[in-house]
Short mmCIF file of C-alpha atoms in Angstrom, two decimals:
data_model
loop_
_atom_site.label_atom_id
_atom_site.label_comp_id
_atom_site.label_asym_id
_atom_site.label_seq_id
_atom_site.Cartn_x
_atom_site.Cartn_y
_atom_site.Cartn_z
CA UNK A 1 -10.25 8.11 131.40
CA UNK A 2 -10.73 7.04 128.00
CA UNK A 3 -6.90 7.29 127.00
CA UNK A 4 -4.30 4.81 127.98
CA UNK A 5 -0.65 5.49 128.66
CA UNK A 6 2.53 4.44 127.22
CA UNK A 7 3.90 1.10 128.94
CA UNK A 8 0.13 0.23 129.53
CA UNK A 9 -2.28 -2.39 128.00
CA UNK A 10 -5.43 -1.31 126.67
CA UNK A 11 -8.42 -2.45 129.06
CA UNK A 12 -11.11 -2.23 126.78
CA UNK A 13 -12.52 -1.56 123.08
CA UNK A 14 -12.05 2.42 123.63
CA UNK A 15 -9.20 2.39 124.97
CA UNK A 16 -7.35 0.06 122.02
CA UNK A 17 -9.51 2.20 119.41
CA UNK A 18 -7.73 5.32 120.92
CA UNK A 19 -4.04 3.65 121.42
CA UNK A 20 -4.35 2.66 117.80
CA UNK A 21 -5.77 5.95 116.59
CA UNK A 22 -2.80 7.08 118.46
CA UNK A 23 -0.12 4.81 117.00
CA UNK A 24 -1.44 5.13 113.36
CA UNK A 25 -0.99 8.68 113.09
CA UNK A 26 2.96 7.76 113.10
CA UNK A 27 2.53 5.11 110.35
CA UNK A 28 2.33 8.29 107.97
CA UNK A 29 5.97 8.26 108.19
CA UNK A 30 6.18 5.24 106.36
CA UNK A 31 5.12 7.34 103.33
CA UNK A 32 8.63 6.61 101.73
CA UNK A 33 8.94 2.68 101.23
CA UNK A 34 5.10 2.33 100.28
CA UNK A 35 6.73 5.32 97.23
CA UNK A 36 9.14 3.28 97.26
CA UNK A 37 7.05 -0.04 96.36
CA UNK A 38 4.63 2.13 94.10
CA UNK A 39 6.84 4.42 92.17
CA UNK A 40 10.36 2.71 92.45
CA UNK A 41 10.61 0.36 89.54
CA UNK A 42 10.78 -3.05 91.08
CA UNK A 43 9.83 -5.85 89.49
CA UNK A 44 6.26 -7.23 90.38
CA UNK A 45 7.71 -10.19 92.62
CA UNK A 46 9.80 -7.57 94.76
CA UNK A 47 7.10 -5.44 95.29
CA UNK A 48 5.15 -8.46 96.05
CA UNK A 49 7.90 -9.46 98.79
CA UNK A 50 8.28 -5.72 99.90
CA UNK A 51 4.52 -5.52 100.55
CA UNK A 52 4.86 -8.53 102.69
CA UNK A 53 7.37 -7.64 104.36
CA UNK A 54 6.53 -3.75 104.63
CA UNK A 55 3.05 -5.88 106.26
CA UNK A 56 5.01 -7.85 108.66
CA UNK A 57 6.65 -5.35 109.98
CA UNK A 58 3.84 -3.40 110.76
CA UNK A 59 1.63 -6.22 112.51
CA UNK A 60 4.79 -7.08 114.58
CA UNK A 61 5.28 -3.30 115.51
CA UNK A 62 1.64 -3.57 116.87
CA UNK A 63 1.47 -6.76 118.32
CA UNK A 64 4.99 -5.19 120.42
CA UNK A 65 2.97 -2.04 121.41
CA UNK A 66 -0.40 -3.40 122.16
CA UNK A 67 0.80 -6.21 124.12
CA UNK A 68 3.23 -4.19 126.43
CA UNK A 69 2.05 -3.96 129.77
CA UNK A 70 0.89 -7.61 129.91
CA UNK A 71 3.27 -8.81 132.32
CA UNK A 72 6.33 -9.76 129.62
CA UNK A 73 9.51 -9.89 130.81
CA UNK A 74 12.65 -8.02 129.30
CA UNK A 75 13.71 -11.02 127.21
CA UNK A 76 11.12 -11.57 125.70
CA UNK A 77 10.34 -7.81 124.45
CA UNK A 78 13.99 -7.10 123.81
CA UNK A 79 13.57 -10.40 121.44
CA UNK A 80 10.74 -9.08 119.96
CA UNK A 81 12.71 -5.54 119.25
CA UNK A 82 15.36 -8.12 117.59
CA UNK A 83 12.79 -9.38 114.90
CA UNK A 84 11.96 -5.67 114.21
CA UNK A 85 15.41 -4.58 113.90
CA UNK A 86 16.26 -7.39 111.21
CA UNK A 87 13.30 -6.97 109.51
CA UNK A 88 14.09 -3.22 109.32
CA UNK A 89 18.21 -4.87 107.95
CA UNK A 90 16.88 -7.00 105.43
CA UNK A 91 14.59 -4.79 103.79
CA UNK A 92 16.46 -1.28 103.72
CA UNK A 93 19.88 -3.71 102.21
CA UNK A 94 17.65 -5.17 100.02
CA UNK A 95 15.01 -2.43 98.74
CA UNK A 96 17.14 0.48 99.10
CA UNK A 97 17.84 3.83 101.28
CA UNK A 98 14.03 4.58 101.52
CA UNK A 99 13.40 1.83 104.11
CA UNK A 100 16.17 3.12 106.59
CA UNK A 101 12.75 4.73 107.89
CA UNK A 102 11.82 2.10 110.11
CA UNK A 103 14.46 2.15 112.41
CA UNK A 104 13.62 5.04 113.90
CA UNK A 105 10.38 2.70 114.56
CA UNK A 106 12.48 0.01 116.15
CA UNK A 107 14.17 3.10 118.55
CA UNK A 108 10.74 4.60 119.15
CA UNK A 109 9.66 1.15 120.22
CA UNK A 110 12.32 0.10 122.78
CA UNK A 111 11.89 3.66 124.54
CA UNK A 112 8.12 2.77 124.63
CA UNK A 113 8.55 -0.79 125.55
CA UNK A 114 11.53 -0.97 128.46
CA UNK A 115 12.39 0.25 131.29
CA UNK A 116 14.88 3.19 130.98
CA UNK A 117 17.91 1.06 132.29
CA UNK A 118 17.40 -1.01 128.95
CA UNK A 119 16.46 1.29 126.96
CA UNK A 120 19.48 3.83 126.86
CA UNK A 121 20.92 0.58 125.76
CA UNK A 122 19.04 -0.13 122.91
CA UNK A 123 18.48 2.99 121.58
CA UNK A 124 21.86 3.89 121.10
CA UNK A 125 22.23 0.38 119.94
CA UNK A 126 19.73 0.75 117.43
CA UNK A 127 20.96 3.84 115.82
CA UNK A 128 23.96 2.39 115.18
CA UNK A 129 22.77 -0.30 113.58
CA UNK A 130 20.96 2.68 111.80
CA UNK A 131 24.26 4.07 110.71
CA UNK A 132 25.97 0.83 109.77
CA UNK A 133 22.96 -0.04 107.13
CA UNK A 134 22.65 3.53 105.98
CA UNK A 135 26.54 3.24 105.51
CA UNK A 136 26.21 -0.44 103.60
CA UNK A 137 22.96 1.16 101.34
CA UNK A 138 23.83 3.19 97.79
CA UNK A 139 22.55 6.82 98.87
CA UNK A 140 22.20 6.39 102.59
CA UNK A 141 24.51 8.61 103.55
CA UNK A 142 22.18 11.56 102.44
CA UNK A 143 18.74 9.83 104.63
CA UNK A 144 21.36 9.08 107.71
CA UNK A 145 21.44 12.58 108.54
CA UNK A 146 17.68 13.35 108.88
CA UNK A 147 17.04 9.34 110.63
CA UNK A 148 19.59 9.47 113.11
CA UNK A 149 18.77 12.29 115.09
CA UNK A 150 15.50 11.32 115.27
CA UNK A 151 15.98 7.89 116.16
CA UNK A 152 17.38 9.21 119.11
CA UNK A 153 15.35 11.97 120.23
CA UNK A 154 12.19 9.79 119.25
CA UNK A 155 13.45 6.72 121.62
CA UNK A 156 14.99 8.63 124.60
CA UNK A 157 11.45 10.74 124.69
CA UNK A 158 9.30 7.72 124.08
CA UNK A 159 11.82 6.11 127.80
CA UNK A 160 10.87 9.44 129.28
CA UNK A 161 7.41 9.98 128.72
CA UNK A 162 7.34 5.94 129.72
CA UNK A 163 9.14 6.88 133.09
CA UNK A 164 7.17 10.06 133.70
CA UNK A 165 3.61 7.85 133.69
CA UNK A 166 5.31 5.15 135.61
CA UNK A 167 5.81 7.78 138.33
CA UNK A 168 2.64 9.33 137.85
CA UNK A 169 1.15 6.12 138.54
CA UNK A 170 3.67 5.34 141.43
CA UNK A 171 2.26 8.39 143.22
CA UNK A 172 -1.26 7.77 142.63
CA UNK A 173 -0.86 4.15 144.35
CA UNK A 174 1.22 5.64 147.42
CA UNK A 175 -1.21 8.80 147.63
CA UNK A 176 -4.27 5.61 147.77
CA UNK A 177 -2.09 3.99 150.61
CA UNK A 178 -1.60 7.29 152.28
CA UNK A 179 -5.53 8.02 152.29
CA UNK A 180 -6.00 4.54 153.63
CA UNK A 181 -3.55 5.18 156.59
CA UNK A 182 -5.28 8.15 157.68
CA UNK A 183 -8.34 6.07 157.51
CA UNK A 184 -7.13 3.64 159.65
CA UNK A 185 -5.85 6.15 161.94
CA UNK A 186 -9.04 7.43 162.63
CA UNK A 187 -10.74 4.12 163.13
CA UNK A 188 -7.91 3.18 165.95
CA UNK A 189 -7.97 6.98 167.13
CA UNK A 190 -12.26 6.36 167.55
CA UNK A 191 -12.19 3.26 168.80
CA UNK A 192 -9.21 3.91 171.43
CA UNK A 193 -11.67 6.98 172.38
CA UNK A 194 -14.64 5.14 172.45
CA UNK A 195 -13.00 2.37 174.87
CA UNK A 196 -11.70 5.12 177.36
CA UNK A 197 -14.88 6.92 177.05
CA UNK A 198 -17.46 3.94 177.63
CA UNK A 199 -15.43 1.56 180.51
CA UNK A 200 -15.32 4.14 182.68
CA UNK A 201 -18.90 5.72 181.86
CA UNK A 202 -20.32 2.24 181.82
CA UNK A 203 -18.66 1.22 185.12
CA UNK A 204 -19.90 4.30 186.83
CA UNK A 205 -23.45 3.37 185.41
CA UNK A 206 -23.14 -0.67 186.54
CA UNK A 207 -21.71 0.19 190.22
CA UNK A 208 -24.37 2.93 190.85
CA UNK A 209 -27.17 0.72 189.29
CA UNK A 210 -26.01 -2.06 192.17
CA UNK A 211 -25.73 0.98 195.07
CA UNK A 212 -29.22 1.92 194.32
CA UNK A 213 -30.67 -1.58 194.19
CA UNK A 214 -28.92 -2.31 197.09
CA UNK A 215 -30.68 1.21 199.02
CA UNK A 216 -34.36 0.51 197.65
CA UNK A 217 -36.71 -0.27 199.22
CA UNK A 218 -35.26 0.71 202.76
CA UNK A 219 -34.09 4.12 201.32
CA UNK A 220 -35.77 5.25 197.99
CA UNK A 221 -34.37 8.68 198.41
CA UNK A 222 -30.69 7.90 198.33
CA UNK A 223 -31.68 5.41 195.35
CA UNK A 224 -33.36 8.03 193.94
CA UNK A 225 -30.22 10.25 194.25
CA UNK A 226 -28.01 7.42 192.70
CA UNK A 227 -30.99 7.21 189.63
CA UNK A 228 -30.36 10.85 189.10
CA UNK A 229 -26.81 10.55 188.67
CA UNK A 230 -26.85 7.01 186.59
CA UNK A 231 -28.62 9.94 184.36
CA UNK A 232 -26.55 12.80 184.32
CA UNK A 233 -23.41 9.96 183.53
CA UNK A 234 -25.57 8.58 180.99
CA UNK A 235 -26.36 11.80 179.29
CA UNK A 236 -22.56 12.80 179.44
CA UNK A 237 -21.31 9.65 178.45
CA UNK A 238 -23.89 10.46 175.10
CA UNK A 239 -22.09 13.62 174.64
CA UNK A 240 -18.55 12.45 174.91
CA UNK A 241 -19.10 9.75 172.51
CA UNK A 242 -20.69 12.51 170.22
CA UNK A 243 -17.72 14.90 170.15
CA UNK A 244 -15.20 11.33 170.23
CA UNK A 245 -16.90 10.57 166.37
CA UNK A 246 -16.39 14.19 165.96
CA UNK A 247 -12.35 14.53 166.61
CA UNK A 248 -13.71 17.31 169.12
CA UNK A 249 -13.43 15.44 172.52
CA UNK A 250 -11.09 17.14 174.95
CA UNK A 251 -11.17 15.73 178.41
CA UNK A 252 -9.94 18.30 181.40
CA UNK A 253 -7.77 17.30 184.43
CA UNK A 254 -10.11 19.10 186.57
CA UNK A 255 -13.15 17.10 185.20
CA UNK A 256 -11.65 13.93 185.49
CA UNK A 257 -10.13 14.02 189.07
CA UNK A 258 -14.04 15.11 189.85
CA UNK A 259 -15.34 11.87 187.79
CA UNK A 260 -12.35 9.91 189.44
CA UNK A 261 -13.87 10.57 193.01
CA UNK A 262 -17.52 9.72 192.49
CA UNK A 263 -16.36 6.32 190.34
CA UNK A 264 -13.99 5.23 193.27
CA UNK A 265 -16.71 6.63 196.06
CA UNK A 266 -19.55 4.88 194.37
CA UNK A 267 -16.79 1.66 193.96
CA UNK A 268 -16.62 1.86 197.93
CA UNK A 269 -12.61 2.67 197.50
CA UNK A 270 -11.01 5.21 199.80
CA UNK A 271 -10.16 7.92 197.26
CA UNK A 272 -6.84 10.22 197.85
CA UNK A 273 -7.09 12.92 195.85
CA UNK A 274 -5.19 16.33 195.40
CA UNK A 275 -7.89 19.09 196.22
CA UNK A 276 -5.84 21.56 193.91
CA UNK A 277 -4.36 20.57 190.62
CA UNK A 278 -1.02 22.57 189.48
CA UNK A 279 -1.07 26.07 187.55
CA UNK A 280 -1.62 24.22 184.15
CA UNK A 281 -0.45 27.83 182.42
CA UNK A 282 1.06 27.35 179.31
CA UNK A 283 0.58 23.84 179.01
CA UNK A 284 -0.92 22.15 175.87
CA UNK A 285 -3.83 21.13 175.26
CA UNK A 286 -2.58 17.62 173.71
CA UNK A 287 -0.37 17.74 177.29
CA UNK A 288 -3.71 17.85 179.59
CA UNK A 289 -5.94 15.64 177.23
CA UNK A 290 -3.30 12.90 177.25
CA UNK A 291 -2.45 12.80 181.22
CA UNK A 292 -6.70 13.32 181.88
CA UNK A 293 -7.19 10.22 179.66
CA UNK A 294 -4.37 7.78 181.49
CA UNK A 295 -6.04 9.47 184.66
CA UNK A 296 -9.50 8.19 183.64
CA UNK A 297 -8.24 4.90 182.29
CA UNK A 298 -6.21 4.12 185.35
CA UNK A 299 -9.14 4.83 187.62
CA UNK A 300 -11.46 2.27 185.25
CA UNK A 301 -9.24 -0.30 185.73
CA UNK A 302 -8.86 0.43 189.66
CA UNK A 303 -12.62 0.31 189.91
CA UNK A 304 -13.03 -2.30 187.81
CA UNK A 305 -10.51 -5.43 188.27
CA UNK A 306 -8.11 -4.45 191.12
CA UNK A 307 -9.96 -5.27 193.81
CA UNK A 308 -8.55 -2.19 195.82
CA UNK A 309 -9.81 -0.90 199.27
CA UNK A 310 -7.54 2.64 198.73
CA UNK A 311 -6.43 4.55 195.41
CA UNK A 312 -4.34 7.62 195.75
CA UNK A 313 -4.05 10.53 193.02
CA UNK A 314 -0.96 12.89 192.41
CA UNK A 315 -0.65 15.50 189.94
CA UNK A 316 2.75 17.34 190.52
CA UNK A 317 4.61 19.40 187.89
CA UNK A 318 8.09 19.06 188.35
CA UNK A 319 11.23 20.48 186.54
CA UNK A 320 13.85 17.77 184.28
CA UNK A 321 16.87 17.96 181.99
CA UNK A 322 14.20 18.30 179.08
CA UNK A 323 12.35 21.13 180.60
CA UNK A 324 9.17 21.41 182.93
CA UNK A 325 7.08 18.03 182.66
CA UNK A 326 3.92 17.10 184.50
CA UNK A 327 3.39 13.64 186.41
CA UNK A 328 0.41 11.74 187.14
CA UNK A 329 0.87 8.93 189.61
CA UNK A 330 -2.21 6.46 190.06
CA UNK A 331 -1.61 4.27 193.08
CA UNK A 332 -3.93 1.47 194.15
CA UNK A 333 -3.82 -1.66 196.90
CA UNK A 334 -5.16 -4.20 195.21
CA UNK A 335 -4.10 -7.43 193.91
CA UNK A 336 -1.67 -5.63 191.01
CA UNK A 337 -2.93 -7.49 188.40
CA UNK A 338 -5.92 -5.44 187.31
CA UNK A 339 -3.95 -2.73 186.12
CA UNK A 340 -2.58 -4.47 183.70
CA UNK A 341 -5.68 -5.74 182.23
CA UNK A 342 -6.50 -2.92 180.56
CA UNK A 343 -9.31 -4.45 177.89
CA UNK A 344 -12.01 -4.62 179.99
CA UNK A 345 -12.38 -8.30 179.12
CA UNK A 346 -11.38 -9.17 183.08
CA UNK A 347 -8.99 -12.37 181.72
CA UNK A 348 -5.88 -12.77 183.03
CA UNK A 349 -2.24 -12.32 181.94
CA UNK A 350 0.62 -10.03 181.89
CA UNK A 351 0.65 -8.54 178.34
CA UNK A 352 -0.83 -4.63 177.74
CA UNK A 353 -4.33 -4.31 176.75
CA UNK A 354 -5.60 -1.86 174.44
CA UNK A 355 -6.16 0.48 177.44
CA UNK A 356 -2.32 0.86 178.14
CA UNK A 357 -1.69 0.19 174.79
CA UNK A 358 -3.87 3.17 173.95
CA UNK A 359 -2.27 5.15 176.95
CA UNK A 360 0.93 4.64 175.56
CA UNK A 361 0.21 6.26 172.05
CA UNK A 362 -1.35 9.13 173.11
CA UNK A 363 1.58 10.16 175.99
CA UNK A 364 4.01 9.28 172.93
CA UNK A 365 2.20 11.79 170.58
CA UNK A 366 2.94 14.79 172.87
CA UNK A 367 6.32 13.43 174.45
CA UNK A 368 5.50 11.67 177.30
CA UNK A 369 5.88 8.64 178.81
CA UNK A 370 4.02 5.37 180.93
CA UNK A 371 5.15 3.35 183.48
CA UNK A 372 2.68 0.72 184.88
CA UNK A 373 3.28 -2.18 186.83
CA UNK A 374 2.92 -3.78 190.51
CA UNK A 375 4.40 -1.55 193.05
CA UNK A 376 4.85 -3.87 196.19
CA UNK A 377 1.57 -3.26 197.74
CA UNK A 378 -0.28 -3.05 194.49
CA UNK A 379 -0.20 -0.94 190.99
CA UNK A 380 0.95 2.00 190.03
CA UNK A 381 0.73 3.62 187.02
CA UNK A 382 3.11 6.64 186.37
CA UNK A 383 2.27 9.03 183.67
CA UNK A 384 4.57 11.85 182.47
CA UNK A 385 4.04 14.56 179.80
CA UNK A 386 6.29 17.51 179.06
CA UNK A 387 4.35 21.11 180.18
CA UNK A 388 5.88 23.04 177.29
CA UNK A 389 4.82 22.77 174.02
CA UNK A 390 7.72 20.66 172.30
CA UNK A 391 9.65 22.42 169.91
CA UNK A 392 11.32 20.19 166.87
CA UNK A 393 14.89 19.28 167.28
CA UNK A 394 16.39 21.18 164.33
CA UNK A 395 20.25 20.60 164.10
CA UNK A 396 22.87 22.18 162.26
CA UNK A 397 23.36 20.07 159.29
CA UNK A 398 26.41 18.59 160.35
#
């Protein structure tokens, strides 16, 4: 934009041609002390002085607007509205009614130049300061009637239009902050994706690539078979990442209890799995999605750092005090210490990777909950969601 707004600097020579364009067009109203000085039959020194000081006036009125917006503080513009304000004194006492005109410059200018909390301080201020000279001056009773309503429309506008762009510009910066949010959303919600989505397809990949190295050359068929499936895992693990970039990926309870039994058989780990999953009717979609991703993380981490021999898999739907919930239980014999290590980085320590960290979010999103931690004999991780779609808590008012 080519314009600048009230309160604000000009940036460059277009924009302080078009502020001053903008400002001059006012300085027509000073049409009655240059009459004044032309036709008013001073003497040559007073016009001489009135010129100067008509001059003064003006640059200081500029220098006030055009530097507003440079970081000043109140003191020092409310100073500079003081210089106006007794220039305006001395020359409408001294040169007569017809220079009452310029404080409805000095109002204009402290609605333009503070903040409104000033301002309706100093405007109000200013027209009576207005009144008191046009009070003191021979005639300026009849100009105070046509000046002081102005004065005060002109500087209360000037503090609204001021507030108004403040705002405008206010919601521009949080609308800026809003768009980056969302942006950083979606980078956490593609790389939490992408991290579910490639430890366990990777895993899968690495323990079949050892089974069939293992098998050849004693038994190229079975390595042949595990080849064929390193494959297919690749080819879906393409696919997933695809629709994860996308927003579109929607992983299925039923899918992932199958891709939980091949990871754990190919893993050499007993596998306990329910062969039937519960009637899933009228549960969401965000519901399933988040209990098949902590099922698919869990297993990762099983096969990956807990050193297990057995892993067992419940999916029961059960009925609580806040309605009909689903619960995924993932429980492993292994050290206890893997499941906590959900990075993939295979270090040690206690604190929640980015796996249950991740886990977490998503269950909170749709209601639900996580509970993960050594269970006697090893880990379990406990994953509840609600099986009805949550309805929004709206209370009376009270």
């Amino acid at each position: 934009m080519s314009g600048v707004g009230i309160g604000q600097r000009p940036r460059n020579g277009r924009q302080r041609a078009m502020k001053f364009l903008w400002t001059g067009i006012w300085l027509a109203y000073l049409s009655a002390p240059v009459t004044d000085l032309l036709h008013g039959g001073h003497s040559a020194g007073v016009r001489l002085l009135g010129w100067i000081g008509l001059a003064a006036f003006v640059a200081w009125y500029f220098v006030l607007i055009f530097r507003t917006g440079r970081g000043e503080t109140n003191r020092l513009v409310l100073g500079s509205l003081a210089v106006l304000a007794a220039q305006s004194t001395v020359l409408a006492l001294t040169l007569g009614r017809e220079w009452l005109v310029l404080f409805v410059y000095v109002s204009v200018a402290s609605g333009a130049a503070l903040p409104l909390r000033l301002a309706r301080l100093t405007i109000p201020a200013c027209s009576a300061l207005l009144t008191a000279v046009a009070l003191s001056v021979p005639g300026g009773e009849a100009y105070l009637a046509s000046l002081l309503l102005p004065a005060l429309l002109g500087g209360f506008s000037m503090a609204g239009v001021r507030e108004l762009i403040h705002t405008t510009r206010e919601l521009r910066e949080a609308r800026a902050t809003v768009a980056q949010l969302a942006a950083n959303e979606e980078r956490l919600r593609l790389a939490r994706d992408l991290h579910d989505l490639l430890g366990h397809s990777l895993s899968l990949i690495t323990l079949k690539s050892e089974l069939a190295g293992r098998m050849l050359p004693d038994r190229p068929e079975e390595a042949a078979r595990q080849v064929s499936d390193i494959e297919q895992v690749s080819r879906q693990a393409l696919v997933d990442v695809r629709e994860a970039v996308t927003g579109y990926r929607r992983p299925r309870l039923a899918t992932e209890l199958a891709g939980a039994r091949d990871a754990l058989t190919a893993a050499g780990i007993t596998a306990e799995l329910p062969a039937d999953i519960p009637d899933l009717t009228g549960v969401p979609d965000d519901t399933e999605s988040a209990l098949a991703w902590a099922l698919r993380e869990a297993v990762t981490n099983v096969v990956r750092h807990s050193g297990a021999h057995r892993c067992s898999v419940d999916l029961v739907r059960r009925q609580t005090l806040d309605g009909p919930a689903l619960e995924l239980t993932v429980d492993d014999d292994g050290t206890g210490a893997g499941g906590i290590q959900t990075d993939g980085s295979g270090g040690s320590g206690g604190n929640p990777g980015t796996g249950l960290t991740g886990l977490t979010e998503r269950l909170e999103k749709v209601g639900g909950t996580l509970e993960a931690g050594p269970a006697g004999h090893g880990f379990r991780l406990v994953a509840r969601a609600p099986a009805a779609a949550v309805t929004p808590d709206v209370g009376s008012g009270a």
